[in-house]
Structures are given as structure tokens and as C-alpha cells.
């Protein structure tokens, strides 16, 4: 028989923590104290919360775990700027988290929102492994705290996490409530002991779930949105991103346009450059047209195209576009005045593409057993 898994302190909202402490007859300032240990001191155990009375620490330990995941693999890229973890959750499912540093200025955590993914994008390693379950809000939060702790340990406390992207495993809008709850938790103000991440430093990336985009437009927080487009015609997008059959480009563009009209915030269209597949001039021209249709204010450049050379994965035969093709594609966008960036492939030597570390350890596991 399995022992029940205690809830994690990261699963609690500030209100839930406050209520629980009130039930226990604790003075009101304890909630702030514990919150501060969790989100600013980044405590790695309940015992480390040394200014709490012993009896309260014991009670907390009987009721909650601090966190509920363990690192089962960790990789560093050869240039030292990218680190990646494979975490095992309390129920045994595994997820990936990445830390990317950019010249020591921007330090971005890339976190998972689900274990596996049901969207089945053909070129994506996570899609190839299928869907396991939604992550709890606390499990999304805990990935961020883990990365922040690692950063602090590496730099003696000098460096803090500056950005958060939900671009790891899973489709954030298929786990909408938990994702938003995690975001709100991480935005909890520093003055109140919270992590204090600014909404503008957070980006949610969606495969294009239209109801999710519409709902996101109504949120009060100013979090950034990225849409994984990858193809500018339904025929091609149906192949690469099968959810396109349910939410075709016309609906996706219309929802994104409404989001822009409502929020006036910049959106980026993500484009994995796949050799000979979606890097043609025809696709670039169709993309220019889609961007025009999406942007409600042509004077304001609200739509940005973010290209990334494909990270090859085991279940997909495609390869990264060649340099000349990428230049040609960019020229079409540039001539149309569309802002665009070519993302450098970070951590290619550590399989830092979505779901790739998990796919790799799954293959490597039997070998490890025989040699160990
Ligand atoms: N479900 C979300 C988050 C997925 S991962 C979404 O679809 O946006 C974040 C980005 O990485 C997405 O744009 C996704 O399409 C892209 N991606 C997935 N596999 C990739 C690969 N092998 N090479 C390059 N980009 C990839």
C-alpha cells in the first residue's frame, strides 16, 4: 500500500496558508514569515526555517512537504550558459526544466505545465511521448524555485531569476487554471515576502488553443503570449500541429487579433525552421499575410516572428533549415517590415529542446542498469 503523499507548501495560496495558520492558533505574522522563507529565502527544508518555533515546524512537517520533486538527471551545456533538469514528481511522472542565461543579464527559467502533452505536434519530443497528466500549480511553482535556488548557489546569491517562460513540456492552456494560479503565486509582491516576478517578465506559449487565447485576453495580469504557428497554410499546419484541424488558422488569427485589440501587448509567432518543409518563400509570404491579418494596428508592430532552427528529435525525420534558407525566409519578413528574431539554439548539446532529455534517459536507462 502506498502512503498518502502530503501536499506541498508550494501548492498553497497565501490565503490558504494564512487560514491554516489561523486554525492552528498561530499569530498572523507567521504567514508572512513562512512565505518569505518559501519565496525569498528559497528554503530547501522546513527545518531551515529557523525563526519558526520548533512546535510549528514539526506541525508543518507532519502536514506538508516543502516540495515534492527530486532531480533524476541534470545536464550543463558545454558553454555553461544552459542547465537542464529532469525531475521525478511524487507520483513517478517526469518533467523537464531549463535555465538559460544570456550574457549574465537575462536569466530565464523554462518550465513544464504538464507531464507529457496531448497535442501531438509531429516534430516535438514531448508530443511524441503522449500525455500523462496536468501539473498542479505547486509543481509549476516548484520548478521555478528550484532554478532560482540553483542560480543563487552558483553565484553566491548575486543572481536572481529575471524571466519565466512556459515553454517546457505540455500545453499551458490545456492546464489553464493551474498555470494561472502558479503565475499569480510567483507574482506575489516582494514587499509581502513573495517572489515578486513581474508579469511582463513572464511568457506563456500556446499551441493555439483558441478558447485559451480568448480567456487569456480577459486576464487582469499583463503576461506575454507566444503562439506556436510553425505553418501559414492549413494544409501544412494540419500536418505539423494537428490541433489545427480543431482550431484552423482563420480562427487562430482572429482570436490573436482580438487579444491584441484588447491588450495592446506584443505577441510572438513561433516558427521552428524545418528544412524544406516550412522554410520556403511561399510559406514566408503566406506568413506575411497572416501577420497582416493578425495585427489590428499596422502602425504598432504588435506581431513579432520568432524563428528557431528545429531541434532534431527521434520520432521525426525533419532537420533544421540551412543557413541560406533561413536568410531567404527572413528577407521576406524583413521586406514586409515584420519584426523578427532568429533564436539561437540554446543547449543543443544537452538536448534542451522540449521533452528531449526525458526521451534520451528513457532510451539510456536499460544501459545504465547493465553497467551499474
Ligand atoms: N505547448 C506549448 C509549449 C511547447 S514548447 C506550445 O506549443 O507553444 C515551446 C516551443 O518549442 C513551441 O513553440 C514548440 O512548438 C517548440 N518546439 C517543440 N519541439 C521543437 C523542436 N524539436 N525544435 C524546435 N522547436 C520545438
CSV table of N, CA, C and O and ligand atoms in Angstrom, one decimal, residues 110 113-114 117 119 121 123-126 128 166-173 204-208 226-230 241 270-273 308-313 316 343 345 353-354 356, ligand 1:
chain,number,residue,atom,x,y,z
A,110,UNK,N,12.7,28.0,-18.0
A,110,UNK,CA,11.7,27.4,-18.9
A,110,UNK,C,11.1,26.2,-18.2
A,110,UNK,O,11.8,25.2,-18.0
A,113,UNK,N,4.3,22.6,-18.0
A,113,UNK,CA,3.0,22.8,-17.4
A,113,UNK,C,2.2,21.5,-17.3
A,113,UNK,O,1.2,21.4,-16.7
A,114,UNK,N,2.7,20.5,-18.0
A,114,UNK,CA,2.0,19.1,-18.0
A,114,UNK,C,3.2,18.1,-18.0
A,114,UNK,O,4.2,18.4,-18.5
A,117,UNK,N,2.3,15.6,-23.2
A,117,UNK,CA,1.4,16.5,-23.9
A,117,UNK,C,0.5,15.8,-24.8
A,117,UNK,O,0.9,14.8,-25.4
A,119,UNK,N,-1.0,17.2,-27.4
A,119,UNK,CA,-1.2,18.0,-28.7
A,119,UNK,C,-0.6,17.3,-29.9
A,119,UNK,O,-1.0,17.5,-31.0
A,121,UNK,N,2.2,17.4,-31.7
A,121,UNK,CA,2.9,18.1,-32.8
A,121,UNK,C,4.0,17.1,-33.3
A,121,UNK,O,4.7,16.5,-32.4
A,123,UNK,N,6.9,17.2,-34.7
A,123,UNK,CA,8.3,17.4,-34.5
A,123,UNK,C,8.8,17.5,-33.1
A,123,UNK,O,9.9,17.7,-32.8
A,124,UNK,N,7.8,17.4,-32.2
A,124,UNK,CA,8.1,17.7,-30.7
A,124,UNK,C,8.3,16.5,-29.9
A,124,UNK,O,7.5,15.6,-30.0
A,125,UNK,N,9.4,16.4,-29.2
A,125,UNK,CA,9.7,15.2,-28.4
A,125,UNK,C,8.7,14.9,-27.3
A,125,UNK,O,8.3,13.8,-27.1
A,126,UNK,N,8.1,16.0,-26.8
A,126,UNK,CA,7.1,15.8,-25.7
A,126,UNK,C,5.8,15.2,-26.4
A,126,UNK,O,5.2,14.3,-25.9
A,128,UNK,N,5.7,13.4,-28.9
A,128,UNK,CA,5.9,12.0,-29.3
A,128,UNK,C,5.7,11.1,-28.1
A,128,UNK,O,5.5,9.9,-28.3
A,166,UNK,N,6.7,29.6,-20.1
A,166,UNK,CA,6.1,28.3,-20.0
A,166,UNK,C,6.2,27.7,-21.4
A,166,UNK,O,5.3,27.7,-22.2
A,167,UNK,N,7.4,27.2,-21.7
A,167,UNK,CA,7.7,26.6,-23.0
A,167,UNK,C,8.4,25.2,-22.8
A,167,UNK,O,9.1,24.7,-23.6
A,168,UNK,N,8.2,24.6,-21.6
A,168,UNK,CA,8.7,23.3,-21.4
A,168,UNK,C,7.7,22.3,-21.9
A,168,UNK,O,7.0,22.5,-22.9
A,169,UNK,N,7.6,21.1,-21.2
A,169,UNK,CA,6.7,20.1,-21.6
A,169,UNK,C,5.2,20.6,-21.4
A,169,UNK,O,4.9,21.2,-20.4
A,170,UNK,N,4.3,20.2,-22.3
A,170,UNK,CA,2.9,20.4,-22.1
A,170,UNK,C,2.4,21.6,-22.7
A,170,UNK,O,3.1,22.5,-23.3
A,171,UNK,N,1.0,21.7,-22.8
A,171,UNK,CA,0.3,22.8,-23.3
A,171,UNK,C,-0.3,23.6,-22.2
A,171,UNK,O,-1.3,23.2,-21.6
A,172,UNK,N,0.2,24.8,-21.9
A,172,UNK,CA,-0.3,25.6,-20.8
A,172,UNK,C,-1.8,25.8,-20.7
A,172,UNK,O,-2.4,25.8,-19.7
A,173,UNK,N,-2.4,26.1,-21.9
A,173,UNK,CA,-3.8,26.4,-21.9
A,173,UNK,C,-4.7,25.2,-21.8
A,173,UNK,O,-5.9,25.3,-21.6
A,204,UNK,N,3.7,33.0,-21.7
A,204,UNK,CA,3.0,31.7,-21.9
A,204,UNK,C,3.0,31.4,-23.4
A,204,UNK,O,2.6,32.3,-24.2
A,205,UNK,N,3.4,30.2,-23.7
A,205,UNK,CA,3.4,29.8,-25.1
A,205,UNK,C,2.4,28.8,-25.4
A,205,UNK,O,2.3,27.7,-24.7
A,206,UNK,N,1.5,29.0,-26.3
A,206,UNK,CA,0.4,28.1,-26.6
A,206,UNK,C,0.5,27.5,-28.0
A,206,UNK,O,1.0,28.2,-28.9
A,207,UNK,N,0.1,26.3,-28.2
A,207,UNK,CA,0.0,25.7,-29.5
A,207,UNK,C,-1.1,26.3,-30.4
A,207,UNK,O,-1.2,26.1,-31.6
A,208,UNK,N,-2.0,27.1,-29.7
A,208,UNK,CA,-3.0,27.8,-30.4
A,208,UNK,C,-4.4,27.3,-30.0
A,208,UNK,O,-5.3,27.2,-30.9
A,226,UNK,N,2.9,33.9,-26.5
A,226,UNK,CA,3.5,33.4,-27.7
A,226,UNK,C,2.6,32.4,-28.3
A,226,UNK,O,2.0,31.6,-27.6
A,227,UNK,N,2.5,32.4,-29.6
A,227,UNK,CA,1.7,31.4,-30.3
A,227,UNK,C,2.5,30.6,-31.2
A,227,UNK,O,3.3,31.1,-32.1
A,228,UNK,N,2.5,29.2,-31.1
A,228,UNK,CA,3.3,28.4,-31.9
A,228,UNK,C,2.7,28.1,-33.2
A,228,UNK,O,1.8,27.3,-33.4
A,229,UNK,N,3.1,28.9,-34.2
A,229,UNK,CA,2.4,28.9,-35.5
A,229,UNK,C,3.0,27.8,-36.4
A,229,UNK,O,2.3,26.9,-36.9
A,230,UNK,N,4.3,27.9,-36.8
A,230,UNK,CA,5.0,26.9,-37.5
A,230,UNK,C,4.6,26.7,-38.9
A,230,UNK,O,5.4,26.1,-39.7
A,241,UNK,N,1.0,20.5,-36.7
A,241,UNK,CA,0.3,20.8,-35.4
A,241,UNK,C,-1.1,20.4,-35.6
A,241,UNK,O,-2.0,21.1,-35.9
A,270,UNK,N,5.7,31.8,-33.1
A,270,UNK,CA,6.9,30.9,-33.0
A,270,UNK,C,7.0,30.1,-34.3
A,270,UNK,O,5.9,29.6,-34.8
A,271,UNK,N,8.2,29.9,-34.8
A,271,UNK,CA,8.3,29.2,-36.0
A,271,UNK,C,9.6,28.3,-36.0
A,271,UNK,O,10.7,28.8,-36.1
A,272,UNK,N,9.4,27.0,-35.8
A,272,UNK,CA,10.5,26.1,-35.8
A,272,UNK,C,10.9,25.9,-37.3
A,272,UNK,O,10.1,25.4,-38.1
A,273,UNK,N,12.1,26.2,-37.7
A,273,UNK,CA,12.5,26.2,-39.1
A,273,UNK,C,12.9,24.8,-39.5
A,273,UNK,O,13.9,24.2,-39.0
A,308,UNK,N,13.2,29.5,-34.8
A,308,UNK,CA,14.2,28.7,-34.1
A,308,UNK,C,14.4,27.5,-35.0
A,308,UNK,O,13.5,26.8,-35.4
A,309,UNK,N,15.7,27.3,-35.3
A,309,UNK,CA,16.0,26.1,-36.1
A,309,UNK,C,15.5,24.8,-35.4
A,309,UNK,O,15.7,24.7,-34.2
A,310,UNK,N,14.9,23.9,-36.1
A,310,UNK,CA,14.4,22.7,-35.5
A,310,UNK,C,15.5,22.0,-34.7
A,310,UNK,O,16.6,21.8,-35.2
A,311,UNK,N,15.1,21.5,-33.5
A,311,UNK,CA,16.0,20.6,-32.8
A,311,UNK,C,15.5,19.2,-33.2
A,311,UNK,O,14.4,18.8,-33.0
A,312,UNK,N,16.4,18.5,-33.8
A,312,UNK,CA,16.0,17.2,-34.3
A,312,UNK,C,15.5,16.3,-33.1
A,312,UNK,O,16.1,16.3,-32.0
A,313,UNK,N,14.5,15.5,-33.4
A,313,UNK,CA,14.0,14.5,-32.4
A,313,UNK,C,13.9,13.1,-33.0
A,313,UNK,O,13.8,13.0,-34.2
A,316,UNK,N,10.9,12.1,-35.5
A,316,UNK,CA,10.5,13.0,-36.6
A,316,UNK,C,11.8,13.1,-37.6
A,316,UNK,O,12.9,13.3,-37.1
A,343,UNK,N,16.1,32.8,-33.0
A,343,UNK,CA,16.6,32.4,-31.7
A,343,UNK,C,17.8,31.5,-31.9
A,343,UNK,O,17.8,30.6,-32.7
A,345,UNK,N,20.0,28.4,-31.0
A,345,UNK,CA,19.7,27.2,-30.3
A,345,UNK,C,20.5,27.0,-29.1
A,345,UNK,O,21.7,26.8,-29.1
A,353,UNK,N,15.9,20.8,-26.0
A,353,UNK,CA,14.6,21.0,-26.7
A,353,UNK,C,13.6,20.3,-25.9
A,353,UNK,O,13.9,19.4,-25.1
A,354,UNK,N,12.4,20.8,-26.1
A,354,UNK,CA,11.2,20.3,-25.4
A,354,UNK,C,11.1,18.8,-25.3
A,354,UNK,O,11.0,18.1,-26.3
A,356,UNK,N,13.2,16.5,-24.7
A,356,UNK,CA,14.3,15.7,-25.3
A,356,UNK,C,15.2,15.0,-24.2
A,356,UNK,O,15.6,13.9,-24.5
B,1,LIG,N1,2.6,23.7,-25.9
B,1,LIG,C1,3.3,25.0,-26.0
B,1,LIG,C2,4.7,24.9,-25.4
B,1,LIG,C3,5.5,23.9,-26.1
B,1,LIG,S1,7.3,24.0,-26.2
B,1,LIG,C4,3.3,25.4,-27.4
B,1,LIG,O1,3.0,24.7,-28.3
B,1,LIG,O2,3.7,26.6,-27.6
B,1,LIG,C5,7.7,25.6,-26.7
B,1,LIG,C6,8.0,25.8,-28.2
B,1,LIG,O3,9.0,24.9,-28.7
B,1,LIG,C7,6.8,25.7,-29.1
B,1,LIG,O4,6.8,26.7,-30.0
B,1,LIG,C8,7.1,24.3,-29.8
B,1,LIG,O5,6.4,24.2,-31.0
B,1,LIG,C9,8.6,24.4,-29.9
B,1,LIG,N2,9.2,23.1,-30.2
B,1,LIG,C10,8.8,21.9,-29.8
B,1,LIG,N3,9.6,20.9,-30.3
B,1,LIG,C11,10.6,21.6,-31.0
B,1,LIG,C12,11.7,21.1,-31.8
B,1,LIG,N4,12.0,19.8,-31.9
B,1,LIG,N5,12.5,22.1,-32.3
B,1,LIG,C13,12.2,23.4,-32.2
B,1,LIG,N6,11.1,23.9,-31.6
B,1,LIG,C14,10.3,23.0,-31.0
